[in-house]
PDB file of C-alpha atoms in Angstrom:
ATOM      1  CA  MET A 145      39.240 109.359  27.102  1.00  0.00           C
ATOM      2  CA  SER A 146      42.950 109.395  27.826  1.00  0.00           C
ATOM      3  CA  ILE A 147      45.755 109.688  25.309  1.00  0.00           C
ATOM      4  CA  SER A 148      46.829 106.160  26.211  1.00  0.00           C
ATOM      5  CA  LYS A 149      43.388 104.757  25.316  1.00  0.00           C
ATOM      6  CA  ILE A 150      43.369 106.630  22.011  1.00  0.00           C
ATOM      7  CA  ARG A 151      46.862 105.363  21.223  1.00  0.00           C
ATOM      8  CA  THR A 152      45.807 101.782  21.974  1.00  0.00           C
ATOM      9  CA  ILE A 153      42.775 102.035  19.707  1.00  0.00           C
ATOM     10  CA  LEU A 154      44.821 103.577  16.885  1.00  0.00           C
ATOM     11  CA  TYR A 155      47.532 100.931  17.203  1.00  0.00           C
ATOM     12  CA  LYS A 156      45.020  98.076  17.018  1.00  0.00           C
ATOM     13  CA  THR A 157      43.305  99.696  14.043  1.00  0.00           C
ATOM     14  CA  ALA A 158      46.615 100.186  12.230  1.00  0.00           C
ATOM     15  CA  LYS A 159      47.563  96.570  12.894  1.00  0.00           C
ATOM     16  CA  TYR A 160      44.417  95.311  11.176  1.00  0.00           C
ATOM     17  CA  LEU A 161      44.745  97.827   8.344  1.00  0.00           C
ATOM     18  CA  GLY A 162      48.195  96.340   7.665  1.00  0.00           C
ATOM     19  CA  ASP A 163      46.629  92.886   7.504  1.00  0.00           C
ATOM     20  CA  PHE A 164      43.998  94.065   5.033  1.00  0.00           C
ATOM     21  CA  SER A 165      46.678  95.811   2.990  1.00  0.00           C
ATOM     22  CA  ALA A 166      48.650  92.550   2.717  1.00  0.00           C
ATOM     23  CA  ILE A 167      45.516  90.718   1.601  1.00  0.00           C
ATOM     24  CA  LYS A 168      44.815  93.401  -1.011  1.00  0.00           C
ATOM     25  CA  ARG A 169      48.390  93.159  -2.354  1.00  0.00           C
ATOM     26  CA  ALA A 170      48.109  89.365  -2.494  1.00  0.00           C
ATOM     27  CA  ILE A 171      44.905  89.609  -4.528  1.00  0.00           C
ATOM     28  CA  GLU A 172      46.414  92.178  -6.902  1.00  0.00           C
ATOM     29  CA  LYS A 173      49.591  90.120  -7.429  1.00  0.00           C
ATOM     30  CA  LYS A 174      47.691  86.817  -7.440  1.00  0.00           C
ATOM     31  CA  ASP A 175      50.378  85.583  -5.057  1.00  0.00           C
ATOM     32  CA  ILE A 176      50.094  84.651  -1.388  1.00  0.00           C
ATOM     33  CA  THR A 177      53.596  85.913  -0.496  1.00  0.00           C
ATOM     34  CA  PRO A 178      52.477  89.267   1.030  1.00  0.00           C
ATOM     35  CA  VAL A 179      50.092  87.469   3.384  1.00  0.00           C
ATOM     36  CA  VAL A 180      52.722  84.908   4.406  1.00  0.00           C
ATOM     37  CA  LYS A 181      55.256  87.676   5.082  1.00  0.00           C
ATOM     38  CA  ARG A 182      52.690  89.563   7.150  1.00  0.00           C
ATOM     39  CA  ILE A 183      51.864  86.477   9.213  1.00  0.00           C
ATOM     40  CA  MET A 184      55.543  85.774   9.812  1.00  0.00           C
ATOM     41  CA  ARG A 185      56.141  89.390  10.910  1.00  0.00           C
ATOM     42  CA  ARG A 186      53.179  89.226  13.303  1.00  0.00           C
ATOM     43  CA  ILE A 187      54.489  85.985  14.836  1.00  0.00           C
ATOM     44  CA  TYR A 188      58.007  87.410  15.125  1.00  0.00           C
ATOM     45  CA  GLY A 189      56.663  90.562  16.773  1.00  0.00           C
ATOM     46  CA  TYR A 190      54.589  88.529  19.203  1.00  0.00           C
ATOM     47  CA  ILE A 191      57.577  86.391  20.200  1.00  0.00           C
ATOM     48  CA  THR A 192      59.999  89.298  20.582  1.00  0.00           C
ATOM     49  CA  GLY A 193      57.397  91.368  22.426  1.00  0.00           C
ATOM     50  CA  ARG A 194      57.156  88.683  25.082  1.00  0.00           C
ATOM     51  CA  GLY A 195      60.846  89.092  25.910  1.00  0.00           C
ATOM     52  CA  MET A 196      60.644  92.826  26.474  1.00  0.00           C
ATOM     53  CA  PRO A 197      60.193  94.063  30.046  1.00  0.00           C
ATOM     54  CA  LYS A 198      57.121  96.141  30.851  1.00  0.00           C
TER      55      LYS A 198
END
């Protein structure tokens, strides 16, 4: 397995761990704001990532 493959797997795992962390914070605070912020950041990252050259 190459370093690139490992990096890809770790990045995807970290992305979902961040999602679960936002959900956990929302449950603890009894407020949906952390989840909304996370969704907005994911959308923003997706949009800006499209504009970057490969």
